[in-house]
Amino acid sequence: DDDDDGVVRRERVTAIDVLPRDTYYGFALDGNHRFVLARSFVVTHNSRLIAELRKIAGPAHQIFHGEGTEMERNTSYHTWKDMMQTAVEGVVANKESLASEFGPHVDVLKSVFESLKLPDNPKTQAMSGQARAEQLHKTMLRMLRRIAQPGSILILESAQWLDSASWSLLYAVCARLKGLLILVSLRPGKIYPLEFYQISNMPTSRVMQIEPFAHEAETAALVQQASGLADVPKDVTAAIHRKAQGNPFVTQEMVISLIELSYIEQTNPPRLKVAEALAFIKESMPRTVQALVSSKVDRLTAEQQMILKFASVIGMTFSVNFLAKLLPKETSRDALEQDLKLLASTRILRLVSSPSNMLVYSFISSFVHDVVYNMMLFAQKRKLHGEIAAMTEKEHGGTRSFYPLLGMHFKNAEKNEQAYQYFLKAGSAAAFNFANKEAKEFFEDALELVQKTNNKGTLDHIALERKLGLAYYNLGVFDHANEHLRRGLEILDIHVPASASKLSAKAFKLPTAQKKRIAELEWAAKREAVLLLVTLARVLYYDNKRTLAHYCVFVGLKVAKGNPQLSEELYPTAVLTHAARKEPLLVEQYIQKGTASRQTSIKMLTDLAAGMYSSGMGRWEDAELSFRSAQDLATEMGDKRTWEESTIFRATAYFLKGDVRTSVRYTEEALESSRSRGDVQMQIMALAAQARNLHVLGKHDDCEQILARELAPAFKSLGYSDTSMAMNYHALYAAARAVANDLPEAFEQATKCADIVYSTEPTTYFTAFAHVTVPEVYMRILAAARAPGGDTLLAELGNLTKSRLLSLHEKMLSQLKVYCDIYPIARPRAALWRGVACVAAGKSKDAQRAYRDSVDSARELHMLYDEALARYYRGHHCGDKGDTDKSAELLAQIGVTWKADGGSFPAPALYVKKK
């Protein structure tokens, strides 16, 4: 269908459709969970589906219900909190079994459930932000396993407002807990989180797209259900269908209006006043959702309208206690509770399970809440937001989980300085827990207020730009990271060129004016400058812009001159940029300086950089020592992200030297860890590494699953812009499509990879896979072009010729030669594909020389897989059976099996030039 993204399988239903009963009851019988994800193209269709689910499930199944809200979209686990609060309080009341069931860090739950009476564990309080976030995720999952017994139903409405931690937990629940039915509803959007795609493509998931009624018969069925009428005249259903335009929510509200205005008498059985109802529908019935809700509110008493409007300013969900404090003093508590019950009966509000014996209500849907909120005058809303902010600050001002709420209320009250400070605090708290999506949004809220406060151009403003840039960097959105980091530097009057063409390739020189400006900076400003430059250098490094990355390091060292503590911040990145510039003596100097630092974080990052450098040079023992040291230091610091990054790069080293199975094991460990933290960038790195491993092991179906269901959404929909990872992704996709014999797609993906290679500088060692895979794909296509039907293939590729294909291959090999001068690990494969090209051109002596170079360099670098590959081709093309046998021996040693027909690599016979 037109709007499918090619990644998620969807079925289209209307709101009157009822899911087969096995969707609801089968999960309780077979022990497997079912996940139903409903996407509604017309607002509030989902409510109908959820109502049907409640009716069919009945009292036999425990239902946990939560709803995302726009106001709390950046508050960790806010939907799960509403869903679990009462049950969690019941579990925590039994303190004797807590420690044995949930471990010593159960007090971490207090960061979500503030009312829990749990003693603080000093070890929990001392955890790093990342470690606390991981521990909280695990404890929330254990708690759900405890309270949601098999046969339970979990309902999460308005999931478009879920925070990243909530999506991460939802994925874990779907993947690990059995015997549950999980229903998630959300409005359609252009961008969904990675977990959306991961869950949607699970075999036990069902994705439904709920659409308007196309036929009057569907409207008639809903009218009958909602009214209780045994028969509805066709004229009435036709009028409702036309007025509601197929929207089931509008249809249902129209029926409720007919009941409330007595056009449908609630006798036994109900009776419809046909003529009066028809006249009202045609002449007076509102046609939009907003108008229907507004008219319903207008029919309430003045006191009930005031209660609704005050509640809407508090938020989607509100406690009666807080609402009572906000209302005028003369409002009676008994009258308030009676009015709230009445509002619940009219389907404007609903009673939520009461946490801590407090009455809590919620609007029936976020759409109804928005309509009520927008019925108020701006001045009235501003005044109420101010009062709510003051009350909340007095009660919870020092509680981190309330920072976002306080920022929002102060902003809407136009108290910009207070809002600015709370958004800064909220962003810093989120960044501490490595909740980068939420940190980014809080910092953007604060940045919006810079112009309305006295903070523009201050050190706080500079730090805010840096923190926002860092959040984008951690999300893999490098273009936005680059933008904000440069803005921070420009405030300091430090300028980094947009292009390397303006810089000398060998020696950099600072403009005199910039030297003077740097000399005048205070220590705090210098610190901000160094941190900005370090982060920008890393962005540019992974963006394969080594000259600009190195320029940032160069300027940073000038800024930090005379201050050892600031200079140390630059050492790990200096290792990487000097390595990319082929300056080994300077690399070793900065490794020594960094590993001698007293700051554990500097030692850790220097070890990581040293491991990357050693991997690129093929020094596997040095790489192993460096990566293990980085992992140990990351564990000591509770730095989960650096531990995962070190583990992925360590796995990559094993992959490069041929131990693919060990690479699989380490990569899986990093993937599991990053999933538990909801770290998208680390997940993408780990998934790409694992897909690469599976491809080489010949597990092509598993490789395709990762590419299509997890990596494709990341690059198509999430705004992910890490150039190094994009290069590897396109190369891997090209190789996978070539194996599947989808050569047009393979050629397109190889071209995308090659375009990135040609437009950037050889910078990162781990893009070796991309550099050596593009020539392989070109050779596969050449082999197919020489087979019967080859002319048809070339026509599909835009009338490509064999000579043009060889030219593209040669161009990529020339680029690969430059890359090999920096990172020797690519030499065996570069020589191999040059040898294959020589065979294809009938140049047997040149082919023998190239194959010899490939085998010799692979042996010198101890790259068993590459040696096996080179011997495999040389044995077949040069007639050396000893090479063929040795290749099989090496493959058996590293546990890799190749298909005899050339499925893993093109069959050598395909390249022999026919006379």
Tab-separated table of N, CA and C in Angstrom, residues 771 811-823 827 830 834:
chain	number	residue	atom	x	y	z
A	771	HIS	N	35.260	-0.799	2.478
A	771	HIS	CA	36.224	-0.554	1.405
A	771	HIS	C	36.501	-1.815	0.575
A	811	LYS	N	38.627	1.903	-10.086
A	811	LYS	CA	38.564	3.167	-9.344
A	811	LYS	C	38.482	2.903	-7.845
A	812	MET	N	37.677	1.913	-7.459
A	812	MET	CA	37.549	1.581	-6.042
A	812	MET	C	38.848	0.992	-5.506
A	813	LEU	N	39.540	0.191	-6.330
A	813	LEU	CA	40.814	-0.368	-5.892
A	813	LEU	C	41.856	0.736	-5.685
A	814	SER	N	41.813	1.777	-6.503
A	814	SER	CA	42.734	2.911	-6.331
A	814	SER	C	42.477	3.605	-5.001
A	815	GLN	N	41.190	3.764	-4.671
A	815	GLN	CA	40.837	4.360	-3.378
A	815	GLN	C	41.257	3.440	-2.235
A	816	LEU	N	41.104	2.154	-2.467
A	816	LEU	CA	41.472	1.165	-1.456
A	816	LEU	C	42.977	1.173	-1.192
A	817	LYS	N	43.752	1.444	-2.225
A	817	LYS	CA	45.208	1.505	-2.059
A	817	LYS	C	45.590	2.624	-1.096
A	818	VAL	N	44.910	3.783	-1.216
A	818	VAL	CA	45.156	4.904	-0.299
A	818	VAL	C	44.804	4.493	1.126
A	819	TYR	N	43.684	3.780	1.262
A	819	TYR	CA	43.240	3.317	2.574
A	819	TYR	C	44.260	2.345	3.173
A	820	CYS	N	44.796	1.454	2.335
A	820	CYS	CA	45.766	0.456	2.812
A	820	CYS	C	47.052	1.105	3.324
A	821	ASP	N	47.407	2.248	2.775
A	821	ASP	CA	48.600	2.950	3.243
A	821	ASP	C	48.458	3.384	4.695
A	822	ILE	N	47.209	3.576	5.131
A	822	ILE	CA	46.952	3.983	6.518
A	822	ILE	C	46.687	2.761	7.389
A	823	TYR	N	45.823	1.877	6.904
A	823	TYR	CA	45.424	0.700	7.687
A	823	TYR	C	45.761	-0.568	6.895
A	827	ARG	N	44.961	-4.737	3.132
A	827	ARG	CA	45.857	-5.141	2.031
A	827	ARG	C	45.541	-6.513	1.459
A	830	ALA	N	42.504	-6.224	-0.798
A	830	ALA	CA	42.758	-5.344	-1.944
A	830	ALA	C	43.538	-6.104	-3.025
A	834	ARG	N	42.224	-7.400	-6.835
A	834	ARG	CA	43.035	-7.027	-8.000
A	834	ARG	C	43.386	-8.291	-8.804
